Amino acid sequence: MTVTRHRLAPHSERLSYLEAGRHSGGPVVVLLHGLASDSGTWRTVLPLLGRHAHVLAPDLLGSGDSAKPAGADYSVGAHAARLRDLLRELELGPVSVVGHSFGGGVAMSFGYQFPERIDRLGLISSGGLGAELSLALRAASVPGALRAAHVAAALSPRWLGQLARHAVTGLGLAPGADVDAVARALRGIAEPAAREAFLRTLRGVVGWSGQRLSAVDRFGLLGALPVLLITGRRDSCIPYQHTLRAHAQLPGSRLEVLDAGHFPHHEHPGEVARILAEFLAAEGSGELATVHPLEAAPRAS
């Protein structure tokens, strides 16, 4: 399955996105990445899911190959509005939207703001479902902390970084996929423009005390919208209990608890692609409550 990159500028701001499965004959689904990430986070999932659906994975403004304007609005709502504009530009009707981490918050905001444009909602290790966050994310919102972390990472010899990774994973503090994702994030925000865009986005949703925004009190706005919830029980960034509570408050939602960390789509891309394909093919919300735990993952409801 071929994955292609496209670029356009709906409002003079370059937006870049990856595409797969345009001629699959399946439904259109948009995959939204998390903070300090980009569309590349879906690279392994895209060709698998593209066999069953027309898949778009944009770089949110300020990330990846998209523009990083200094004065832009990087709020959750603004990102959701830009997704609407992208879909207008591509002349696409209602779509399914799946968001990971911060992208989950954008996906929910899109559903709340533009209910006529969304068919289904998928949340993977989503933010916006509770206040608690990892110390690393809360610390990143402190002025100067991110720059210091990047400088330290750049100056440290490779062997020291590898030793730190083995120590963190060996002690069970975080899965290897999560540690590797943090390292990629630091490399991705090395340039000042990217780092500034990340900080403006981060501080809009995260403070020292945890997440600033919550979508839980707006669940009623989703109505009968089919909802899929995926989480990893070893998530070291956002407690997976947030997703369990959301499932309890969203009647008819489908819950998948995987043996994974904060990036289930990195650790189990085939399983995540299968779950998403089943979710997109299901009829109505009545079929969505089945749970398919992976390996030793606990069954939750």
Short mmCIF file of C-alpha atoms in Angstrom, two decimals:
data_model
loop_
_atom_site.label_atom_id
_atom_site.label_comp_id
_atom_site.label_asym_id
_atom_site.label_seq_id
_atom_site.Cartn_x
_atom_site.Cartn_y
_atom_site.Cartn_z
CA MET A 1 0.00 0.00 0.00
CA THR A 2 1.49 3.33 -1.13
CA VAL A 3 1.65 6.26 1.29
CA THR A 4 1.96 9.69 -0.33
CA ARG A 5 2.57 13.18 1.04
CA HIS A 6 0.61 16.24 -0.06
CA ARG A 7 0.81 19.94 0.74
CA LEU A 8 -1.72 22.73 0.42
CA ALA A 9 -2.42 26.14 1.94
CA PRO A 10 -6.11 26.78 2.75
CA HIS A 11 -5.33 30.13 4.45
CA SER A 12 -1.78 30.87 3.27
CA GLU A 13 -0.51 28.51 5.98
CA ARG A 14 1.07 25.38 4.57
CA LEU A 15 -0.56 22.18 5.77
CA SER A 16 1.02 18.84 4.97
CA TYR A 17 -0.61 15.42 5.20
CA LEU A 18 0.02 11.77 4.42
CA GLU A 19 -2.54 9.76 2.49
CA ALA A 20 -3.18 6.07 1.92
CA GLY A 21 -6.06 4.03 0.48
CA ARG A 22 -7.63 6.74 -1.67
CA HIS A 23 -8.99 4.07 -4.00
CA SER A 24 -9.79 1.52 -1.30
CA GLY A 25 -13.50 2.19 -1.58
CA GLY A 26 -13.68 2.45 2.20
CA PRO A 27 -14.77 5.32 4.45
CA VAL A 28 -12.59 8.39 5.00
CA VAL A 29 -10.75 8.52 8.32
CA VAL A 30 -8.43 11.24 9.64
CA LEU A 31 -5.62 10.32 12.06
CA LEU A 32 -4.40 13.12 14.35
CA HIS A 33 -1.02 12.96 16.10
CA GLY A 34 -0.10 14.14 19.59
CA LEU A 35 2.12 16.87 21.01
CA ALA A 36 5.69 17.19 19.65
CA SER A 37 4.80 14.54 17.08
CA ASP A 38 3.71 14.58 13.45
CA SER A 39 2.00 12.45 10.82
CA GLY A 40 5.00 10.10 10.84
CA THR A 41 3.66 8.57 14.04
CA TRP A 42 1.12 6.74 11.83
CA ARG A 43 3.62 5.52 9.22
CA THR A 44 3.20 1.84 10.12
CA VAL A 45 -0.57 2.02 10.57
CA LEU A 46 -1.28 3.94 7.34
CA PRO A 47 -0.58 1.19 4.77
CA LEU A 48 -2.41 -1.40 6.90
CA LEU A 49 -5.52 0.70 7.47
CA GLY A 50 -5.35 1.99 3.88
CA ARG A 51 -6.45 -1.45 2.68
CA HIS A 52 -9.85 -0.79 4.22
CA ALA A 53 -10.24 3.00 4.27
CA HIS A 54 -9.18 6.28 2.70
CA VAL A 55 -6.77 7.53 5.36
CA LEU A 56 -5.47 11.07 5.89
CA ALA A 57 -2.84 11.90 8.52
CA PRO A 58 -2.12 15.65 8.67
CA ASP A 59 0.74 17.45 10.35
CA LEU A 60 -1.05 19.86 12.67
CA LEU A 61 0.04 23.46 12.24
CA GLY A 62 3.36 23.92 14.05
CA SER A 63 4.36 20.28 13.54
CA GLY A 64 6.18 18.19 10.97
CA ASP A 65 6.17 19.59 7.45
CA SER A 66 3.33 22.06 8.11
CA ALA A 67 3.99 25.77 8.65
CA LYS A 68 5.05 27.06 12.06
CA PRO A 69 3.95 30.73 12.11
CA ALA A 70 5.00 32.63 15.23
CA GLY A 71 1.70 34.39 15.80
CA ALA A 72 -0.69 31.54 15.05
CA ASP A 73 -3.45 30.28 17.29
CA TYR A 74 -2.37 26.83 18.48
CA SER A 75 -5.37 26.14 20.69
CA VAL A 76 -7.32 22.88 20.48
CA GLY A 77 -10.28 24.65 18.90
CA ALA A 78 -8.11 26.34 16.26
CA HIS A 79 -6.57 23.01 15.25
CA ALA A 80 -10.09 21.57 14.92
CA ALA A 81 -11.16 24.49 12.72
CA ARG A 82 -8.13 23.98 10.46
CA LEU A 83 -9.09 20.33 10.05
CA ARG A 84 -12.54 21.48 8.90
CA ASP A 85 -10.86 23.81 6.40
CA LEU A 86 -8.61 21.02 5.15
CA LEU A 87 -11.62 18.77 4.55
CA ARG A 88 -13.40 21.62 2.74
CA GLU A 89 -10.36 22.15 0.54
CA LEU A 90 -10.33 18.44 -0.32
CA GLU A 91 -14.12 18.51 -0.90
CA LEU A 92 -14.71 15.70 1.57
CA GLY A 93 -17.96 15.20 3.43
CA PRO A 94 -18.37 13.75 6.93
CA VAL A 95 -15.38 11.70 8.07
CA SER A 96 -14.29 9.58 11.02
CA VAL A 97 -11.65 11.27 13.19
CA VAL A 98 -9.15 9.39 15.37
CA GLY A 99 -6.79 11.28 17.67
CA HIS A 100 -3.82 10.19 19.76
CA SER A 101 -3.00 12.02 23.02
CA PHE A 102 -3.32 15.77 22.26
CA GLY A 103 -4.82 14.76 18.92
CA GLY A 104 -7.63 13.13 20.88
CA GLY A 105 -8.50 16.52 22.34
CA VAL A 106 -8.52 18.01 18.84
CA ALA A 107 -10.71 15.15 17.60
CA MET A 108 -13.24 15.73 20.40
CA SER A 109 -13.22 19.47 19.76
CA PHE A 110 -13.86 18.80 16.07
CA GLY A 111 -16.84 16.65 17.02
CA TYR A 112 -18.24 19.30 19.36
CA GLN A 113 -17.74 22.21 16.95
CA PHE A 114 -18.69 20.52 13.68
CA PRO A 115 -21.05 17.61 14.47
CA GLU A 116 -22.32 17.60 10.89
CA ARG A 117 -18.82 16.75 9.65
CA ILE A 118 -18.01 13.72 11.82
CA ASP A 119 -19.22 10.12 11.43
CA ARG A 120 -17.23 8.39 14.16
CA LEU A 121 -14.78 9.35 16.88
CA GLY A 122 -11.71 7.39 17.94
CA LEU A 123 -9.50 8.25 20.92
CA ILE A 124 -6.12 6.61 21.51
CA SER A 125 -4.41 7.34 24.86
CA SER A 126 -6.35 10.57 24.68
CA GLY A 127 -5.76 13.77 26.56
CA GLY A 128 -8.63 15.83 27.93
CA LEU A 129 -10.14 12.98 29.95
CA GLY A 130 -8.60 13.80 33.35
CA ALA A 131 -6.21 16.17 35.10
CA GLU A 132 -3.35 13.80 35.95
CA LEU A 133 -0.26 13.82 33.70
CA SER A 134 3.30 12.57 33.82
CA LEU A 135 5.88 14.74 35.58
CA ALA A 136 7.81 15.13 32.32
CA LEU A 137 4.90 16.75 30.48
CA ARG A 138 4.06 19.06 33.39
CA ALA A 139 7.70 20.07 33.74
CA ALA A 140 7.94 20.83 30.01
CA SER A 141 5.43 23.66 30.49
CA VAL A 142 7.83 25.45 32.87
CA PRO A 143 9.73 28.29 31.13
CA GLY A 144 13.22 27.22 30.06
CA ALA A 145 12.75 23.54 30.90
CA LEU A 146 12.31 22.35 27.33
CA ARG A 147 15.34 24.25 26.06
CA ALA A 148 17.46 22.83 28.87
CA ALA A 149 16.29 19.29 28.09
CA HIS A 150 17.10 19.72 24.41
CA VAL A 151 20.58 21.11 25.10
CA ALA A 152 21.31 18.30 27.54
CA ALA A 153 20.19 15.70 25.01
CA ALA A 154 22.29 17.30 22.26
CA LEU A 155 25.44 17.45 24.40
CA SER A 156 25.17 14.00 25.95
CA PRO A 157 27.13 11.21 24.24
CA ARG A 158 25.05 8.52 22.56
CA TRP A 159 26.16 5.83 24.99
CA LEU A 160 24.79 7.88 27.88
CA GLY A 161 21.42 8.17 26.19
CA GLN A 162 21.35 4.43 25.56
CA LEU A 163 22.28 3.76 29.17
CA ALA A 164 19.48 6.04 30.38
CA ARG A 165 17.00 4.26 28.10
CA HIS A 166 17.98 0.85 29.43
CA ALA A 167 17.72 2.13 33.00
CA VAL A 168 14.25 3.63 32.52
CA THR A 169 12.85 0.60 30.71
CA GLY A 170 14.64 -1.86 32.99
CA LEU A 171 13.10 -0.28 36.07
CA GLY A 172 9.68 -0.41 34.45
CA LEU A 173 9.30 3.38 34.56
CA ALA A 174 8.27 3.58 30.90
CA PRO A 175 8.03 1.26 27.88
CA GLY A 176 10.81 1.50 25.30
CA ALA A 177 8.38 2.84 22.70
CA ASP A 178 7.50 5.75 25.00
CA VAL A 179 11.17 6.56 25.67
CA ASP A 180 11.98 6.44 21.95
CA ALA A 181 9.03 8.73 21.21
CA VAL A 182 10.34 11.32 23.69
CA ALA A 183 13.74 11.20 21.99
CA ARG A 184 12.11 11.73 18.59
CA ALA A 185 10.08 14.61 20.01
CA LEU A 186 13.21 16.38 21.25
CA ARG A 187 14.79 16.02 17.82
CA GLY A 188 11.59 17.25 16.17
CA ILE A 189 11.54 20.51 18.13
CA ALA A 190 15.23 21.31 17.76
CA GLU A 191 14.49 24.34 15.57
CA PRO A 192 13.32 27.49 17.41
CA ALA A 193 10.13 27.85 15.34
CA ALA A 194 9.09 24.26 16.04
CA ARG A 195 9.93 24.59 19.73
CA GLU A 196 7.95 27.83 20.05
CA ALA A 197 4.91 26.29 18.33
CA PHE A 198 5.13 23.28 20.62
CA LEU A 199 5.33 25.43 23.74
CA ARG A 200 2.37 27.59 22.70
CA THR A 201 0.35 24.43 22.09
CA LEU A 202 1.48 22.74 25.30
CA ARG A 203 0.82 25.69 27.60
CA GLY A 204 -2.69 26.00 26.26
CA VAL A 205 -3.57 22.57 27.63
CA VAL A 206 -0.95 21.72 30.29
CA GLY A 207 0.28 23.45 33.45
CA TRP A 208 2.35 22.38 36.42
CA SER A 209 -0.79 21.00 38.10
CA GLY A 210 -1.76 18.87 35.07
CA GLN A 211 -4.18 19.19 32.17
CA ARG A 212 -5.96 22.54 31.97
CA LEU A 213 -8.79 21.41 29.70
CA SER A 214 -11.36 18.67 30.15
CA ALA A 215 -13.76 17.32 27.56
CA VAL A 216 -15.65 15.10 29.98
CA ASP A 217 -18.37 17.65 30.77
CA ARG A 218 -19.17 17.87 27.04
CA PHE A 219 -19.70 14.17 26.40
CA GLY A 220 -23.42 14.87 26.10
CA LEU A 221 -22.74 16.85 22.94
CA LEU A 222 -21.56 13.69 21.19
CA GLY A 223 -25.11 12.32 21.19
CA ALA A 224 -25.26 8.90 19.52
CA LEU A 225 -21.89 9.33 17.78
CA PRO A 226 -20.06 5.96 17.73
CA VAL A 227 -16.94 6.22 19.92
CA LEU A 228 -13.88 3.96 20.08
CA LEU A 229 -11.49 4.17 23.04
CA ILE A 230 -8.01 2.60 22.91
CA THR A 231 -5.51 2.78 25.77
CA GLY A 232 -2.35 1.05 26.93
CA ARG A 233 -2.30 -0.29 30.48
CA ARG A 234 1.42 0.61 30.75
CA ASP A 235 0.93 4.25 29.72
CA SER A 236 3.54 6.35 31.55
CA CYS A 237 2.22 9.67 30.22
CA ILE A 238 -1.56 9.73 30.74
CA PRO A 239 -3.09 7.25 33.23
CA TYR A 240 -5.09 4.63 31.35
CA GLN A 241 -7.77 4.93 34.02
CA HIS A 242 -8.84 8.17 32.30
CA THR A 243 -9.97 6.11 29.33
CA LEU A 244 -11.72 3.57 31.53
CA ARG A 245 -13.73 6.34 33.19
CA ALA A 246 -14.60 7.84 29.80
CA HIS A 247 -15.88 4.46 28.63
CA ALA A 248 -18.13 4.26 31.70
CA GLN A 249 -19.57 7.68 30.85
CA LEU A 250 -20.10 6.99 27.16
CA PRO A 251 -22.82 4.34 26.81
CA GLY A 252 -22.26 2.13 23.78
CA SER A 253 -18.62 3.12 23.35
CA ARG A 254 -16.11 0.42 22.46
CA LEU A 255 -13.09 0.00 24.75
CA GLU A 256 -9.77 -1.64 23.90
CA VAL A 257 -7.15 -2.02 26.64
CA LEU A 258 -3.86 -3.15 25.10
CA ASP A 259 -0.62 -4.34 26.63
CA ALA A 260 1.16 -1.15 25.61
CA GLY A 261 2.39 2.24 26.76
CA HIS A 262 1.35 5.68 25.54
CA PHE A 263 1.85 4.73 21.88
CA PRO A 264 -0.19 1.57 21.22
CA HIS A 265 0.01 2.24 17.47
CA HIS A 266 3.82 2.02 17.67
CA GLU A 267 3.94 -1.16 19.72
CA HIS A 268 1.03 -2.97 18.04
CA PRO A 269 0.35 -1.29 14.66
CA GLY A 270 -1.32 -4.36 13.18
CA GLU A 271 -3.68 -4.74 16.12
CA VAL A 272 -4.55 -1.04 16.17
CA ALA A 273 -5.16 -1.04 12.40
CA ARG A 274 -7.44 -4.09 12.77
CA ILE A 275 -9.41 -2.49 15.59
CA LEU A 276 -9.83 0.73 13.62
CA ALA A 277 -10.93 -1.14 10.49
CA GLU A 278 -13.55 -3.05 12.50
CA PHE A 279 -14.75 0.16 14.11
CA LEU A 280 -15.13 1.89 10.75
CA ALA A 281 -17.03 -1.07 9.31
CA ALA A 282 -19.45 -1.52 12.24
CA GLU A 283 -23.03 -0.40 11.75
CA GLY A 284 -24.30 2.08 14.34
CA SER A 285 -23.19 2.32 17.95
CA GLY A 286 -24.84 -0.87 19.18
CA GLU A 287 -21.98 -3.05 17.90
CA LEU A 288 -19.21 -1.06 19.54
CA ALA A 289 -19.08 -2.35 23.09
CA THR A 290 -16.99 -5.46 22.36
CA VAL A 291 -13.54 -5.50 23.97
CA HIS A 292 -10.60 -7.27 22.33
CA PRO A 293 -7.75 -7.16 24.88
CA LEU A 294 -4.31 -8.05 23.51
CA GLU A 295 -2.27 -10.82 25.12
CA ALA A 296 -2.22 -10.31 28.91
CA ALA A 297 -4.15 -7.03 28.93
CA PRO A 298 -6.93 -6.98 31.56
CA ARG A 299 -10.52 -7.04 30.38
CA ALA A 300 -12.17 -3.75 31.29
CA SER A 301 -15.68 -2.42 31.00
#
